[in-house]
CSV table of C-alpha atoms in Angstrom, one decimal:
chain,number,residue,atom,x,y,z
A,1,UNK,CA,13.8,0.1,1.0
A,2,UNK,CA,10.5,-0.6,-0.7
A,3,UNK,CA,10.3,-2.7,-3.8
A,4,UNK,CA,7.3,-3.6,-5.9
A,5,UNK,CA,7.6,-6.2,-8.7
A,6,UNK,CA,5.1,-6.6,-11.5
A,7,UNK,CA,6.8,-9.3,-13.5
A,8,UNK,CA,4.2,-9.3,-16.3
A,9,UNK,CA,5.0,-6.4,-18.6
A,10,UNK,CA,2.2,-7.1,-21.0
A,11,UNK,CA,-0.7,-9.4,-21.1
A,12,UNK,CA,-3.3,-10.0,-23.9
A,13,UNK,CA,-6.5,-11.8,-23.3
A,14,UNK,CA,-9.6,-12.3,-25.4
A,15,UNK,CA,-12.8,-10.6,-24.1
A,16,UNK,CA,-14.6,-12.5,-21.4
A,17,UNK,CA,-11.5,-14.4,-20.3
A,18,UNK,CA,-10.4,-14.0,-16.7
A,19,UNK,CA,-6.9,-12.5,-16.1
A,20,UNK,CA,-4.7,-12.2,-13.0
A,21,UNK,CA,-2.2,-9.4,-12.6
A,22,UNK,CA,0.6,-10.3,-10.2
A,23,UNK,CA,2.2,-8.0,-7.7
A,24,UNK,CA,5.0,-9.0,-5.3
A,25,UNK,CA,6.4,-6.5,-2.8
A,26,UNK,CA,9.2,-6.1,-0.3
A,27,UNK,CA,9.2,-4.0,2.8
A,28,UNK,CA,10.7,-4.1,6.3
A,29,UNK,CA,7.8,-2.2,7.7
A,30,UNK,CA,5.2,-4.1,9.7
A,31,UNK,CA,2.5,-1.6,8.9
A,32,UNK,CA,2.0,-0.6,5.3
A,33,UNK,CA,-0.6,-0.1,2.6
A,34,UNK,CA,-0.9,-1.6,-0.8
A,35,UNK,CA,-2.7,-0.1,-3.8
A,36,UNK,CA,-3.8,-0.8,-7.3
A,37,UNK,CA,-4.2,2.0,-9.8
A,38,UNK,CA,-5.5,1.8,-13.4
A,39,UNK,CA,-4.1,4.0,-16.1
A,40,UNK,CA,-6.4,3.9,-19.2
A,41,UNK,CA,-5.2,5.1,-22.6
A,42,UNK,CA,-6.5,8.6,-21.7
A,43,UNK,CA,-3.6,8.8,-19.2
A,44,UNK,CA,-5.2,9.6,-15.9
A,45,UNK,CA,-4.5,7.4,-12.8
A,46,UNK,CA,-7.6,5.9,-11.3
A,47,UNK,CA,-7.5,4.5,-7.8
A,48,UNK,CA,-8.9,1.0,-7.6
A,49,UNK,CA,-8.2,-0.3,-4.1
A,50,UNK,CA,-6.1,0.0,-1.0
A,51,UNK,CA,-5.4,-2.7,1.6
A,52,UNK,CA,-3.6,-2.4,4.9
A,53,UNK,CA,-1.1,-5.0,6.0
A,54,UNK,CA,-3.3,-6.3,8.8
A,55,UNK,CA,-6.2,-7.1,6.6
A,56,UNK,CA,-5.7,-10.2,4.6
A,57,UNK,CA,-9.3,-10.7,3.6
A,58,UNK,CA,-9.8,-11.0,-0.1
A,59,UNK,CA,-11.9,-8.3,-1.6
A,60,UNK,CA,-14.4,-8.4,-4.5
A,61,UNK,CA,-15.8,-5.4,-6.3
A,62,UNK,CA,-17.9,-6.4,-9.3
A,63,UNK,CA,-15.7,-8.1,-11.8
A,64,UNK,CA,-12.6,-7.1,-9.8
A,65,UNK,CA,-11.1,-9.1,-7.0
A,66,UNK,CA,-7.9,-8.9,-5.0
A,67,UNK,CA,-5.9,-11.6,-3.2
A,68,UNK,CA,-3.6,-10.4,-0.5
A,69,UNK,CA,-1.2,-13.0,0.9
A,70,UNK,CA,1.3,-11.7,3.5
A,71,UNK,CA,3.1,-15.1,3.5
A,72,UNK,CA,4.2,-14.7,-0.1
A,73,UNK,CA,4.2,-10.8,0.0
A,74,UNK,CA,1.8,-10.8,-2.9
A,75,UNK,CA,-1.2,-8.6,-3.7
A,76,UNK,CA,-2.7,-10.0,-7.0
A,77,UNK,CA,-5.5,-8.6,-9.0
A,78,UNK,CA,-8.0,-10.6,-10.9
A,79,UNK,CA,-10.4,-9.3,-13.5
A,80,UNK,CA,-13.3,-11.7,-14.3
A,81,UNK,CA,-15.0,-11.8,-17.7
A,82,UNK,CA,-12.6,-9.1,-19.0
A,83,UNK,CA,-14.0,-6.4,-21.3
A,84,UNK,CA,-12.4,-4.1,-23.8
A,85,UNK,CA,-12.7,-1.2,-21.4
A,86,UNK,CA,-10.4,-3.0,-19.0
A,87,UNK,CA,-7.5,-2.4,-21.5
A,88,UNK,CA,-5.1,-0.2,-19.5
A,89,UNK,CA,-1.8,-0.2,-17.6
A,90,UNK,CA,-2.3,-1.4,-14.1
A,91,UNK,CA,0.1,-0.3,-11.3
A,92,UNK,CA,0.6,-1.9,-8.0
A,93,UNK,CA,2.0,0.5,-5.3
A,94,UNK,CA,3.3,0.3,-1.8
A,95,UNK,CA,3.3,3.0,0.9
A,96,UNK,CA,6.7,4.5,1.6
A,97,UNK,CA,6.9,5.7,5.2
A,98,UNK,CA,10.4,7.2,5.0
A,99,UNK,CA,9.0,10.6,4.2
A,100,UNK,CA,5.4,11.6,3.6
A,101,UNK,CA,4.0,8.2,2.9
A,102,UNK,CA,4.3,8.7,-0.8
A,103,UNK,CA,3.6,5.8,-3.1
A,104,UNK,CA,6.3,3.5,-4.4
A,105,UNK,CA,5.0,2.1,-7.7
A,106,UNK,CA,5.7,-1.1,-9.6
A,107,UNK,CA,6.6,-0.9,-13.3
A,108,UNK,CA,3.0,-1.6,-14.4
A,109,UNK,CA,1.4,-4.3,-16.4
A,110,UNK,CA,-0.2,-3.4,-19.8
A,111,UNK,CA,-3.4,-5.3,-20.2
A,112,UNK,CA,-4.9,-5.6,-23.7
A,113,UNK,CA,-8.4,-7.1,-24.0
A,114,UNK,CA,-9.1,-8.2,-27.6
A,115,UNK,CA,-12.7,-8.1,-28.7
B,1,UNK,CA,-15.8,19.5,-9.8
B,2,UNK,CA,-12.3,18.2,-10.5
B,3,UNK,CA,-10.6,17.1,-7.2
B,4,UNK,CA,-7.0,17.6,-8.4
B,5,UNK,CA,-6.4,19.7,-11.4
B,6,UNK,CA,-3.2,20.5,-13.4
B,7,UNK,CA,-2.5,23.0,-16.0
B,8,UNK,CA,-1.4,22.8,-18.7
B,9,UNK,CA,-2.3,19.3,-19.9
B,10,UNK,CA,0.2,19.5,-22.7
B,11,UNK,CA,3.4,21.6,-22.7
B,12,UNK,CA,5.8,21.6,-25.7
B,13,UNK,CA,8.9,23.8,-25.3
B,14,UNK,CA,12.5,24.1,-26.4
B,15,UNK,CA,15.6,23.1,-24.6
B,16,UNK,CA,16.9,25.8,-22.2
B,17,UNK,CA,13.5,27.4,-21.5
B,18,UNK,CA,12.0,27.8,-18.1
B,19,UNK,CA,8.4,26.5,-17.6
B,20,UNK,CA,5.9,26.0,-14.8
B,21,UNK,CA,3.2,23.4,-14.2
B,22,UNK,CA,0.4,24.3,-11.8
B,23,UNK,CA,-1.5,22.0,-9.5
B,24,UNK,CA,-4.6,22.7,-7.4
B,25,UNK,CA,-6.7,20.4,-5.2
B,26,UNK,CA,-10.1,21.2,-3.8
B,27,UNK,CA,-10.2,18.3,-1.3
B,28,UNK,CA,-9.0,20.2,1.7
B,29,UNK,CA,-5.9,17.9,1.9
B,30,UNK,CA,-2.8,18.8,3.7
B,31,UNK,CA,-0.3,16.9,1.6
B,32,UNK,CA,0.6,17.2,-2.0
B,33,UNK,CA,3.0,15.4,-4.3
B,34,UNK,CA,4.7,15.5,-7.6
B,35,UNK,CA,5.5,12.3,-9.5
B,36,UNK,CA,7.3,11.9,-12.8
B,37,UNK,CA,6.3,9.1,-15.3
B,38,UNK,CA,8.9,8.4,-17.9
B,39,UNK,CA,8.5,7.1,-21.4
B,40,UNK,CA,8.6,3.5,-20.0
B,41,UNK,CA,5.6,4.4,-17.8
B,42,UNK,CA,7.7,4.2,-14.6
B,43,UNK,CA,6.2,6.4,-11.9
B,44,UNK,CA,8.5,7.9,-9.3
B,45,UNK,CA,8.0,10.4,-6.5
B,46,UNK,CA,9.8,13.8,-6.9
B,47,UNK,CA,8.6,16.0,-4.1
B,48,UNK,CA,6.0,16.0,-1.3
B,49,UNK,CA,4.7,18.9,0.7
B,50,UNK,CA,2.8,18.9,3.9
B,51,UNK,CA,1.0,22.1,4.9
B,52,UNK,CA,3.2,24.0,2.5
B,53,UNK,CA,6.4,22.6,3.9
B,54,UNK,CA,8.8,20.3,1.9
B,55,UNK,CA,8.9,16.8,3.3
B,56,UNK,CA,10.5,14.8,0.5
B,57,UNK,CA,13.0,15.9,-2.1
B,58,UNK,CA,14.1,12.9,-4.0
B,59,UNK,CA,17.2,12.9,-6.2
B,60,UNK,CA,15.9,15.4,-8.6
B,61,UNK,CA,18.1,18.0,-10.3
B,62,UNK,CA,17.9,21.4,-8.6
B,63,UNK,CA,16.6,22.8,-11.9
B,64,UNK,CA,13.2,21.5,-10.5
B,65,UNK,CA,11.8,23.7,-7.8
B,66,UNK,CA,8.4,23.1,-6.2
B,67,UNK,CA,6.5,26.0,-4.7
B,68,UNK,CA,3.5,25.8,-2.5
B,69,UNK,CA,1.8,29.2,-2.0
B,70,UNK,CA,-0.9,27.6,0.1
B,71,UNK,CA,-2.1,24.2,1.1
B,72,UNK,CA,-4.3,23.8,-2.0
B,73,UNK,CA,-1.6,24.5,-4.5
B,74,UNK,CA,1.7,22.9,-5.4
B,75,UNK,CA,3.4,24.3,-8.5
B,76,UNK,CA,6.5,22.8,-10.3
B,77,UNK,CA,8.9,25.2,-11.9
B,78,UNK,CA,11.6,23.8,-14.2
B,79,UNK,CA,14.6,25.8,-15.2
B,80,UNK,CA,16.8,25.2,-18.3
B,81,UNK,CA,14.8,22.4,-19.6
B,82,UNK,CA,16.6,19.4,-21.1
B,83,UNK,CA,15.5,16.7,-23.5
B,84,UNK,CA,15.5,14.2,-20.6
B,85,UNK,CA,12.9,16.2,-18.8
B,86,UNK,CA,10.3,15.0,-21.3
B,87,UNK,CA,7.8,13.0,-19.3
B,88,UNK,CA,4.3,13.1,-17.9
B,89,UNK,CA,4.2,14.9,-14.5
B,90,UNK,CA,1.5,14.0,-12.1
B,91,UNK,CA,0.3,16.0,-9.1
B,92,UNK,CA,-1.4,14.1,-6.3
B,93,UNK,CA,-2.8,14.9,-2.8
B,94,UNK,CA,-3.6,13.0,0.3
B,95,UNK,CA,-5.4,14.0,3.5
B,96,UNK,CA,-2.2,14.2,5.4
B,97,UNK,CA,1.0,12.3,6.0
B,98,UNK,CA,-0.4,9.8,8.4
B,99,UNK,CA,-0.1,6.3,7.1
B,100,UNK,CA,-3.8,5.6,7.5
B,101,UNK,CA,-4.5,8.5,5.2
B,102,UNK,CA,-2.0,7.5,2.6
B,103,UNK,CA,-4.6,7.1,-0.2
B,104,UNK,CA,-3.7,9.6,-2.9
B,105,UNK,CA,-5.7,11.3,-5.6
B,106,UNK,CA,-4.0,12.1,-8.8
B,107,UNK,CA,-4.4,14.9,-11.2
B,108,UNK,CA,-4.8,14.2,-15.0
B,109,UNK,CA,-1.1,14.7,-15.7
B,110,UNK,CA,0.9,17.2,-17.7
B,111,UNK,CA,2.7,15.8,-20.7
B,112,UNK,CA,5.9,17.8,-21.1
B,113,UNK,CA,7.8,17.5,-24.4
B,114,UNK,CA,11.2,19.2,-24.7
B,115,UNK,CA,12.5,19.7,-28.3
C-alpha cells in the first residue's frame, strides 16, 4: 500500500529565509509518480510539480526546487528566499496504481512566512 | 475558462437532507475523481470514473453516490446527510487512467457544512 509521510505539520519562517519541506514515501511499485500541490488560504489545490520514479534529476523552477532521492524514498521541496505569498499548506502525493492512478496524499505541511 | 469547475462553492444544510455537488471539466479528460478533505486537511480519494464507468469506490458510505452523465461531468449525490459529512469535497480530472497521464487538475472545492 502507498504511504506518504510529511513529518513537519507546521513550519514558520521569516520572509527571505529558505525553507525545506520534507516528504518520505513508501511504495512497492517500481514505476510511480510523485507530486507536490500547494493549497493557499483561498482553498484551491495548485499543481506544482510531478516527477516519475526513473528521473532523479533535481528540478528548479524560479525560487522552487525539488530533490528526489530514491535511495532514501524522499522528495523534498525547497523554497528559496521565501515570500509571504508562499504561505500555504503544501501536499506531497504519490500515484496509486491499484485503481485509476488516483493520488495518495500526505497530511500536508502548513508553511507560514512572517513578514 | 475554468478547467475544472464545481458548484456550489459553499453548501450549508441540515442533517438528514439530500444534496448534490456538480463537477464539470472542459479539458477533454477521460477520468474524473472525487476527493474528500476533512477538518484536519487530510485528502482522500472517494471515487474515480473513467469514461463514465466507476473504477474506484473507496470505503465510502453508500449514502454517497457518484453519477457521470457524460465524460465531462461527475456529480456527487449525498443522501441523509450527517454531521461527519462536513468537509471540503474536491473534484479532479486526468487525461486517462494511464500512469503516465496521472497528473490531476483540481476544481476549487465545495465546502459542505452539515448542521
